[in-house]
mmCIF file of C-alpha atoms and ligand atoms in Angstrom:
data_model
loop_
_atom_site.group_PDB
_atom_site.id
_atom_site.type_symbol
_atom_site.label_atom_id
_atom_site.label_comp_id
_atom_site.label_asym_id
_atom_site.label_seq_id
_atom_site.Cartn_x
_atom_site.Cartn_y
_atom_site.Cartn_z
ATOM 1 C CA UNK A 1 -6.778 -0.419 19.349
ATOM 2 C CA UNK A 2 -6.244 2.574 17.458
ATOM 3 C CA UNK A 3 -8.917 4.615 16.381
ATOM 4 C CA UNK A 4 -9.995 5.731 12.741
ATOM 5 C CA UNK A 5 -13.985 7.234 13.768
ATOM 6 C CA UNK A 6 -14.864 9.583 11.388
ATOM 7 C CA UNK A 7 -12.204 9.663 8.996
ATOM 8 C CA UNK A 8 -12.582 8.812 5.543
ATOM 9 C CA UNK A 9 -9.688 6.665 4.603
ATOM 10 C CA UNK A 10 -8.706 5.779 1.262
ATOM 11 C CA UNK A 11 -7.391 2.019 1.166
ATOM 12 C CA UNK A 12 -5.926 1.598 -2.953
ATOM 13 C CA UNK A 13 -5.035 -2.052 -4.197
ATOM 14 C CA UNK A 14 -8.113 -2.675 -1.542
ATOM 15 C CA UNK A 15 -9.465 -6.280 -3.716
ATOM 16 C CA UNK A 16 -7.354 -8.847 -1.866
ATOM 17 C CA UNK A 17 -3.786 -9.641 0.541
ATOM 18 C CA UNK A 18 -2.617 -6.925 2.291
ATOM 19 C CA UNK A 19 -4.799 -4.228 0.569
ATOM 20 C CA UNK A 20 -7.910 -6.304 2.146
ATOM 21 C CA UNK A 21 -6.958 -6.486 5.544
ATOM 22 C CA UNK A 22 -6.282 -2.915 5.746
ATOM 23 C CA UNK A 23 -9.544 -1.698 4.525
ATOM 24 C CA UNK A 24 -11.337 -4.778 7.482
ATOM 25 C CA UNK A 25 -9.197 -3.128 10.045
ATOM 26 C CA UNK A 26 -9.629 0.524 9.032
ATOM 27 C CA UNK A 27 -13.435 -0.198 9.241
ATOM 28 C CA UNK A 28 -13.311 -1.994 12.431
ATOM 29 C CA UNK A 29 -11.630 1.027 13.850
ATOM 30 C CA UNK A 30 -14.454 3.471 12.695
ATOM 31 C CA UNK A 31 -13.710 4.781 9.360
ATOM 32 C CA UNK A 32 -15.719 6.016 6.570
ATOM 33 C CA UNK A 33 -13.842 3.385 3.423
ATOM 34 C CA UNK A 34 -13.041 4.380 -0.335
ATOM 35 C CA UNK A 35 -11.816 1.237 -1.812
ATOM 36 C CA UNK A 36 -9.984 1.779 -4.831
ATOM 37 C CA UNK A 37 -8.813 -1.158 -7.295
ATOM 38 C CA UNK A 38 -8.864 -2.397 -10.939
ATOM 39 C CA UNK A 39 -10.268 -6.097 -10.167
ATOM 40 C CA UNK A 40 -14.191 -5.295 -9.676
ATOM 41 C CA UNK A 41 -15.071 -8.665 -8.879
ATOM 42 C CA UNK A 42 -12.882 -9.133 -6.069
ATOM 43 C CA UNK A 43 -13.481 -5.409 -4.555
ATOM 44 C CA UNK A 44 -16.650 -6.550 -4.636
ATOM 45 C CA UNK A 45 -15.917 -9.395 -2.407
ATOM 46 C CA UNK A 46 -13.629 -7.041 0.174
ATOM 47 C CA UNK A 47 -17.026 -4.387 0.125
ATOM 48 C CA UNK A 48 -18.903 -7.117 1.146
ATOM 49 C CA UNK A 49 -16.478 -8.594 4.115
ATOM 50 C CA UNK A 50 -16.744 -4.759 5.419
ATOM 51 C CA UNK A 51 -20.543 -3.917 5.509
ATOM 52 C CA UNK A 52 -21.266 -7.216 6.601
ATOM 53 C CA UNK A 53 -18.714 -5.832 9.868
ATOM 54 C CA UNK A 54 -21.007 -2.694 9.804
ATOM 55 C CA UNK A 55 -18.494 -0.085 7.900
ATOM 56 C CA UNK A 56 -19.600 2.303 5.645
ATOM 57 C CA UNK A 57 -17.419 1.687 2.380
ATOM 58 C CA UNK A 58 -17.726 2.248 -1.273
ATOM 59 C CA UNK A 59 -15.558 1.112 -3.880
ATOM 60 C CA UNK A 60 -13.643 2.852 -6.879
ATOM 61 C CA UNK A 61 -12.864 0.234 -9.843
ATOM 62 C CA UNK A 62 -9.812 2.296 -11.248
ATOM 63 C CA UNK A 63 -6.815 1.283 -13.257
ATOM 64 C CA UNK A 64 -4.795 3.798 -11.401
ATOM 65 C CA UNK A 65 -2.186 3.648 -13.796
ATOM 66 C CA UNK A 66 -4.058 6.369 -15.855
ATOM 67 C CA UNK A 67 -3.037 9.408 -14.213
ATOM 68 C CA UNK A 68 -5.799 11.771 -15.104
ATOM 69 C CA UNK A 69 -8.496 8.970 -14.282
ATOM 70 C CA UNK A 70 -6.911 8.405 -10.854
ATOM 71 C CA UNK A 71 -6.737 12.416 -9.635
ATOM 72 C CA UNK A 72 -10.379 12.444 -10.739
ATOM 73 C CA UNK A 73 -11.252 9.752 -8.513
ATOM 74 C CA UNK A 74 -9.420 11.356 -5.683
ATOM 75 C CA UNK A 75 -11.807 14.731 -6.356
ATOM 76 C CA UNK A 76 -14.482 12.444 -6.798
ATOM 77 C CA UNK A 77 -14.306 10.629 -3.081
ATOM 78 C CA UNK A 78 -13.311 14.030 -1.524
ATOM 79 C CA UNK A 79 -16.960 15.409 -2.483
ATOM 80 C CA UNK A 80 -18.305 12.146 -1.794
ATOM 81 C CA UNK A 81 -17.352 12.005 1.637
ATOM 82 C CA UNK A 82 -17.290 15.832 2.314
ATOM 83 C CA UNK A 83 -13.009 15.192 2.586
ATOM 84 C CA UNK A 84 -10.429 12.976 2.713
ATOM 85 C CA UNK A 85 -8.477 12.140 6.181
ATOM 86 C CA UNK A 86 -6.225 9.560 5.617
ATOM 87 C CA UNK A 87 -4.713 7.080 1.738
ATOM 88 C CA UNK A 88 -2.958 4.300 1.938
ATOM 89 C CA UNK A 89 -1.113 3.959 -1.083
ATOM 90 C CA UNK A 90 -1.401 -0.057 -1.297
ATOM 91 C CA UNK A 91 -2.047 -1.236 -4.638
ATOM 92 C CA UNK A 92 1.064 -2.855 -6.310
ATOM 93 C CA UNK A 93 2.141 -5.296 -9.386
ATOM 94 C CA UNK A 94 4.738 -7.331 -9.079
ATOM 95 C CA UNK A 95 7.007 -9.843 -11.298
ATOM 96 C CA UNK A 96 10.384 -11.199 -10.624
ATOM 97 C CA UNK A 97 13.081 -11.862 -13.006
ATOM 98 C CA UNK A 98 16.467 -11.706 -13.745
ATOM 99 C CA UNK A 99 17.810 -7.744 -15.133
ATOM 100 C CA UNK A 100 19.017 -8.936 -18.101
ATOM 101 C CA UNK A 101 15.284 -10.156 -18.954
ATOM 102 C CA UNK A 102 13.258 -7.428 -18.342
ATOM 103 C CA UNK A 103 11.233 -6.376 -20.967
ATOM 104 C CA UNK A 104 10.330 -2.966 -21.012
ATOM 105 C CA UNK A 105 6.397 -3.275 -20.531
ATOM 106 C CA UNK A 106 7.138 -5.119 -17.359
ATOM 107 C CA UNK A 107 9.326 -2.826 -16.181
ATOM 108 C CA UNK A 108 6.839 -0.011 -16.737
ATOM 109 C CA UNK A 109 4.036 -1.507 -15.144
ATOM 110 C CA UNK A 110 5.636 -2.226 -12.377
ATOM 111 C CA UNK A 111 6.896 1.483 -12.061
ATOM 112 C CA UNK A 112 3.514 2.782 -13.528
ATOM 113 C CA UNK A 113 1.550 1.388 -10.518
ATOM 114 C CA UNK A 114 4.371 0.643 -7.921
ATOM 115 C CA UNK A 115 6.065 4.699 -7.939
ATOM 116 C CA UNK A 116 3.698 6.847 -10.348
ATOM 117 C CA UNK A 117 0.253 5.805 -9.192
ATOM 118 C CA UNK A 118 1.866 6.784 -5.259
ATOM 119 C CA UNK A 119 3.427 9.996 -6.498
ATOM 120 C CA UNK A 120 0.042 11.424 -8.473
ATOM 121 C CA UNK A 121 -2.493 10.219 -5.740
ATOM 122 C CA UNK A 122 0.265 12.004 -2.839
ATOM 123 C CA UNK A 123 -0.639 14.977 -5.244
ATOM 124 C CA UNK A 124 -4.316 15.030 -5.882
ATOM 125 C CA UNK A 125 -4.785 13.964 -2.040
ATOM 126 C CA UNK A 126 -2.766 16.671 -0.794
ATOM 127 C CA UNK A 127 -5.037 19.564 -1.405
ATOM 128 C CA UNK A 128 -7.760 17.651 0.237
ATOM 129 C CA UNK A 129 -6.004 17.109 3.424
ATOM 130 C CA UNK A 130 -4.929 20.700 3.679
ATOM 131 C CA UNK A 131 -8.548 22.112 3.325
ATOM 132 C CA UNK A 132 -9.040 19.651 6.448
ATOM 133 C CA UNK A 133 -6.230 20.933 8.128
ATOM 134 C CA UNK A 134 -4.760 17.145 8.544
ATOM 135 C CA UNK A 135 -3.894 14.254 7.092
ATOM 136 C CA UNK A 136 -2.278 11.019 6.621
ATOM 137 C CA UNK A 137 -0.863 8.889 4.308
ATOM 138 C CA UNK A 138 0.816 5.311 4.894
ATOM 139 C CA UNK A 139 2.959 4.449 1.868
ATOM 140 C CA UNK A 140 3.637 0.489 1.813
ATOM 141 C CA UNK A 141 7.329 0.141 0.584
ATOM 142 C CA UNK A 142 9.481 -3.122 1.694
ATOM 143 C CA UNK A 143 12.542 -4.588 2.520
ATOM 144 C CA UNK A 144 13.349 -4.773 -0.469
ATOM 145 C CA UNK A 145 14.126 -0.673 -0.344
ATOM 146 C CA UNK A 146 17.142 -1.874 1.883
ATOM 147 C CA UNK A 147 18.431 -5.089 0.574
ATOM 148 C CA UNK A 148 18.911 -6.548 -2.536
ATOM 149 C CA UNK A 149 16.787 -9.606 -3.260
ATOM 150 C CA UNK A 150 16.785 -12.171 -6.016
ATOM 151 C CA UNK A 151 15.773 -10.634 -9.713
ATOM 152 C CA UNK A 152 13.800 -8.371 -8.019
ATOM 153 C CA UNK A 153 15.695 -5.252 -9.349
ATOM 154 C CA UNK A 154 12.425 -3.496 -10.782
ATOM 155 C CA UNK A 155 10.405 -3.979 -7.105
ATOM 156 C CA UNK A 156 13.623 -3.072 -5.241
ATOM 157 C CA UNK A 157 14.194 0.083 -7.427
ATOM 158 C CA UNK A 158 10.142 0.709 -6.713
ATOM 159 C CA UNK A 159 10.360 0.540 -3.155
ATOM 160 C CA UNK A 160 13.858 2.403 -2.779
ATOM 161 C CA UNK A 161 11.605 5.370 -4.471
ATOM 162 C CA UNK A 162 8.722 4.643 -2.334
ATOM 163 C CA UNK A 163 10.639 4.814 1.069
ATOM 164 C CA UNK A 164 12.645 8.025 0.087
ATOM 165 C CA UNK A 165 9.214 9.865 -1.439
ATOM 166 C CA UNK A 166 7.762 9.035 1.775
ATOM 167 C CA UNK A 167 10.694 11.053 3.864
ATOM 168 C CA UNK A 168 10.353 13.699 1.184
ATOM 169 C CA UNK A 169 6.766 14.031 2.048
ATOM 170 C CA UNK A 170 6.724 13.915 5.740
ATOM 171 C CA UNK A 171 9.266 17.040 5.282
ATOM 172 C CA UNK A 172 7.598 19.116 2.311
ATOM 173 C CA UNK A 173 4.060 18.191 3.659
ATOM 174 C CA UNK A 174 4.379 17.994 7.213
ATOM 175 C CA UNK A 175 4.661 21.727 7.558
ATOM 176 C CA UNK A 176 0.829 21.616 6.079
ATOM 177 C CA UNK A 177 -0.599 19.265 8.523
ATOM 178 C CA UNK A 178 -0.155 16.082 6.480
ATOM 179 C CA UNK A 179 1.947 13.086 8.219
ATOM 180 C CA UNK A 180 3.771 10.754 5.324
ATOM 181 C CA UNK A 181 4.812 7.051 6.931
ATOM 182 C CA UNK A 182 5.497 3.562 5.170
ATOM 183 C CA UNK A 183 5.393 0.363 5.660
ATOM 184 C CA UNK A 184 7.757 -2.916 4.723
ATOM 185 C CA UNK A 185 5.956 -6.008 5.591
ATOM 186 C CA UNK A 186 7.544 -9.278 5.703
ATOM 187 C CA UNK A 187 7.230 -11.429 3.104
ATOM 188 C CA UNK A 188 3.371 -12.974 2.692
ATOM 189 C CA UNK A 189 1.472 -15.074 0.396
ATOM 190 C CA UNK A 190 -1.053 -13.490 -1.190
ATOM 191 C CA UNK A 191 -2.191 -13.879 -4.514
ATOM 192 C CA UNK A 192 0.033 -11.077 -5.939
ATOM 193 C CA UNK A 193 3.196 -13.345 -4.474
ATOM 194 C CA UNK A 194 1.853 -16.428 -4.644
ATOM 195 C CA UNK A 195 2.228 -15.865 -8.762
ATOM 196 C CA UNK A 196 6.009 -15.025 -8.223
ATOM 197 C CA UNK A 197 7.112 -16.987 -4.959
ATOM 198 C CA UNK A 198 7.520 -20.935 -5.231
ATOM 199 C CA UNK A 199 7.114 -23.648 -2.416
ATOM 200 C CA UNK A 200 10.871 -23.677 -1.988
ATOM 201 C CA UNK A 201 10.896 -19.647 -2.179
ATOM 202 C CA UNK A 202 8.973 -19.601 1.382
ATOM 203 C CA UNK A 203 10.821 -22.210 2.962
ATOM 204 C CA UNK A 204 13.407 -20.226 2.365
ATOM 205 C CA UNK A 205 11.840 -16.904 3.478
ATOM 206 C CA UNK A 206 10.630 -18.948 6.431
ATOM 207 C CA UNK A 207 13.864 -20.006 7.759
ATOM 208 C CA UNK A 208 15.429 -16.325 7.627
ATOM 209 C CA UNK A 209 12.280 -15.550 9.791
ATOM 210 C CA UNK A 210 13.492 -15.237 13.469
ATOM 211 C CA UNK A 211 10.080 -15.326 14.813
ATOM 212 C CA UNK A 212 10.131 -18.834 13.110
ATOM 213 C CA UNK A 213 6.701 -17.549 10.881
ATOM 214 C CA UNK A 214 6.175 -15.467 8.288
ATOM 215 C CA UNK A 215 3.799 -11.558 8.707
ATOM 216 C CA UNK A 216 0.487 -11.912 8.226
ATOM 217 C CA UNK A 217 -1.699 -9.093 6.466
ATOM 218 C CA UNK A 218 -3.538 -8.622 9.791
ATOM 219 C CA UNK A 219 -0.827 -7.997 11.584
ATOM 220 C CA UNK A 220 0.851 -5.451 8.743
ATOM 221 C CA UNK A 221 -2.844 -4.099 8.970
ATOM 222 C CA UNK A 222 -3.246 -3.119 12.289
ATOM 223 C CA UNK A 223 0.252 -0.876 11.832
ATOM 224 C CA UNK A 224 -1.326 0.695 9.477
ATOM 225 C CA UNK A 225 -4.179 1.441 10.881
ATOM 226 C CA UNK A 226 -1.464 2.898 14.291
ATOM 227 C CA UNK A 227 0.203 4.856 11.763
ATOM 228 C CA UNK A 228 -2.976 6.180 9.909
ATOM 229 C CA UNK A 229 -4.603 7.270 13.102
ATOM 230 C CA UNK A 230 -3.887 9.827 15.713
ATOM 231 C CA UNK A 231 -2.353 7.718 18.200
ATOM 232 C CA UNK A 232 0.903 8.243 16.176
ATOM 233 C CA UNK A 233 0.597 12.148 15.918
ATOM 234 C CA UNK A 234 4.118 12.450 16.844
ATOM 235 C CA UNK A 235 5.125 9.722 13.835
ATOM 236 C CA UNK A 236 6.061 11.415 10.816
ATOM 237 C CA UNK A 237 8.993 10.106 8.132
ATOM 238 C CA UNK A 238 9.115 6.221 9.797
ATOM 239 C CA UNK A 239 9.601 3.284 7.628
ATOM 240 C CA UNK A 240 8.165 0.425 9.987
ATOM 241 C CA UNK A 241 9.426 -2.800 9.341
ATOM 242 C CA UNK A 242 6.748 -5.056 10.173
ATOM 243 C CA UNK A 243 8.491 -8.414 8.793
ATOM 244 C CA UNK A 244 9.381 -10.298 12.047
ATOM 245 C CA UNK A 245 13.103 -9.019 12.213
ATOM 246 C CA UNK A 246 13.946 -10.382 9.115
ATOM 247 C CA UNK A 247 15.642 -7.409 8.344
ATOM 248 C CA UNK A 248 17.909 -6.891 10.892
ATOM 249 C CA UNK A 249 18.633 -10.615 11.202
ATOM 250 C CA UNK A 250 22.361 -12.138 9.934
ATOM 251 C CA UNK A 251 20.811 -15.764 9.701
HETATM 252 N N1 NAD B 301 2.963 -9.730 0.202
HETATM 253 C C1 NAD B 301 4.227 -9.472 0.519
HETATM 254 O O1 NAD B 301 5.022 -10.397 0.780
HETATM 255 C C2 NAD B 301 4.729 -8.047 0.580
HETATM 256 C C3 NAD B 301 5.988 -7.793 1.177
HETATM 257 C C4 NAD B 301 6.468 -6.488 1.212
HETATM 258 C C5 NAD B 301 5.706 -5.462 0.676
HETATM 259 N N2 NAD B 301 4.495 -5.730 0.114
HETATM 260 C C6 NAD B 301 3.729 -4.607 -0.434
HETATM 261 O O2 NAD B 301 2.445 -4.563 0.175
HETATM 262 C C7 NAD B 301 1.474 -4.143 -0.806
HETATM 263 C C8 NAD B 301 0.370 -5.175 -0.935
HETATM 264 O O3 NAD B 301 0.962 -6.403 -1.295
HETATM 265 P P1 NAD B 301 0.077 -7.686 -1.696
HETATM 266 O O4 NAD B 301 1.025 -8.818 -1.723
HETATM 267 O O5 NAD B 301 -1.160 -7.746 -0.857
HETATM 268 O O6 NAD B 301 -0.310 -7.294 -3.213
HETATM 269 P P2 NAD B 301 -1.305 -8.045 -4.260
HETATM 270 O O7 NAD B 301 -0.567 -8.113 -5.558
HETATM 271 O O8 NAD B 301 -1.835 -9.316 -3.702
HETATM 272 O O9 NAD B 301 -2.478 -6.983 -4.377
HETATM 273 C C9 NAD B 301 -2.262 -5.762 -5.048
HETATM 274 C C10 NAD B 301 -3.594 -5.191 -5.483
HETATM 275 O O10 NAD B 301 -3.301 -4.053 -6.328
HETATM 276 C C11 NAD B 301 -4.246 -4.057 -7.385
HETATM 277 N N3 NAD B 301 -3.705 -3.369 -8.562
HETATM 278 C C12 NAD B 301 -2.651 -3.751 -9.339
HETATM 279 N N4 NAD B 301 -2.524 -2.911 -10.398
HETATM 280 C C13 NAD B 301 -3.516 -1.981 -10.280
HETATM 281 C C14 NAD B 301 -3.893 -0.848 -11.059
HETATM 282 N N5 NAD B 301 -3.240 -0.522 -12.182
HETATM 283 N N6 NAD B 301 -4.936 -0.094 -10.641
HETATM 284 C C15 NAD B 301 -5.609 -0.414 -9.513
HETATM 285 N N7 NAD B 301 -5.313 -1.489 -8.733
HETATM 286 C C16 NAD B 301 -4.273 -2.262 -9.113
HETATM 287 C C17 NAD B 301 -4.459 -5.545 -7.700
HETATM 288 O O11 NAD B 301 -5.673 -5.764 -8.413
HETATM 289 C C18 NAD B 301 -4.443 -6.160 -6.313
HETATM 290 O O12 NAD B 301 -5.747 -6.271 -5.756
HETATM 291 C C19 NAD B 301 2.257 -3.903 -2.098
HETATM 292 O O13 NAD B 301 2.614 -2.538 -2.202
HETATM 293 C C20 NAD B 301 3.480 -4.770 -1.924
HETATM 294 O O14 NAD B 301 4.580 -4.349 -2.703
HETATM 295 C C21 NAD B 301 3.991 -6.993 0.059
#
């Protein structure tokens, strides 16, 4: 298991899915937790799953969408905490439609918390990391970078950004200490996707699978957790695809 003692980790989009799993498995591997969200109730619920496992965690209700509010935070948990180790830039919103019915308020949110939130919080975290010498930070992008999908031409164009900010960032901030990875999980229900995927839209998904299942968010978790830690000091740039094969399957 990889191992997270000591560090604080910044987990954003933290109050359910994929976002929750991460922050269980970064606390079962020894970190320090700043959850970050915009649903209080629900962080609530992850905070609790986490002490009850003996973590020390504290969450951030932010609607990271507002830049200057989300930087803040970031200075705020750094003094908190005494630094920042590792953020992983989680938190996403997600709606699928054709292109010629996207509405421009949709389209921004999606980029507002999908892209901008990842690029600002890459920036406020950075000077943070470099006062500790280190750092990490595990982007979650998606297949979707790669291949096109059904009317899912705001996500894909999200995620495209996502993977190539993230092999930007290993090169511009690597030379400070700071490794930059991502992540592209397999398609899971969660209650972001269960909103935009129908029963028939993971039968499908589940046949392309040639594991014959679909990711779980443990399983996307505890690569996260690899990547975040220092078992993967020599990973720097990767997009892991943790979604069964899918990808590289021509069923
Ligand atoms: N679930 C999948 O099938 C899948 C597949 C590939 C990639 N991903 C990626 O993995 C990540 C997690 O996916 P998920 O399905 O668990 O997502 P989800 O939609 O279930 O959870 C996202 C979280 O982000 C939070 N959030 C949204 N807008 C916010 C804002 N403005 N400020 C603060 N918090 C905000 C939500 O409250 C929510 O808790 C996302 O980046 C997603 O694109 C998911």
């Amino acid at each position: 298991m990889a191992v997270l003692t000591g560090k604080t980790v910044i987990v954003t989009g933290a109050a359910g899915g994929i976002g929750r799993a991460i922050a269980q498995e970064a606390g079962r591997a020894g970190a320090r937790l700043a959850l970050v969200d915009a649903d209080a109730a629900r962080l609530g619920e992850t905070v609790k799953a986490i002490q009850s496992d003996g973590a020390e965690v504290l969450p951030w209700v932010v609607d990271m969408t507002d830049r200057v509010l989300w930087q803040k935070t970031i200075d705020d948990i750094a003094a908190h905490f005494g630094g920042i180790d590792v953020m992983v830039n989680n938190a996403m919103w997600v709606r699928y439609e054709p292109m010629a019915e996207v509405q421009e308020d949709v389209y921004r949110r999606q980029m507002a918390i999908g892209l901008d939130a990842v690029y600002w919080g890459i920036q406020a975290v950075t000077p943070h990391m470099i006062a500790r010498g280190a750092g990490s930070v595990v982007n979650m992008t998606s297949p979707a970078s790669v291949h096109g999908i059904p009317n899912g031409s705001v996500y894909a164009a999200v995620k495209g950004a996502i993977s190539a900010l993230t092999r930007q960032c290993a090169v511009e901030l690597g030379q400070k200490g700071i490794r930059v990875n991502a992540v592209a999980p397999g398609p899971i229900p969660t209650p972001g996707t269960m909103r935009v995927v129908d029963e028939d839209g993971w039968k499908k998904r589940l046949v392309r699978s040639p594991l014959g299942r679909l990711s779980t968010p443990e399983g996307v978790a505890r690569v996260v957790v690899f990547l975040a830690s220092d078992a993967a000091d020599c990973v720097n740039g990767d997009v892991v695809f943790a979604d069964g094969g899918r990808s590289v399957s021509a069923m």
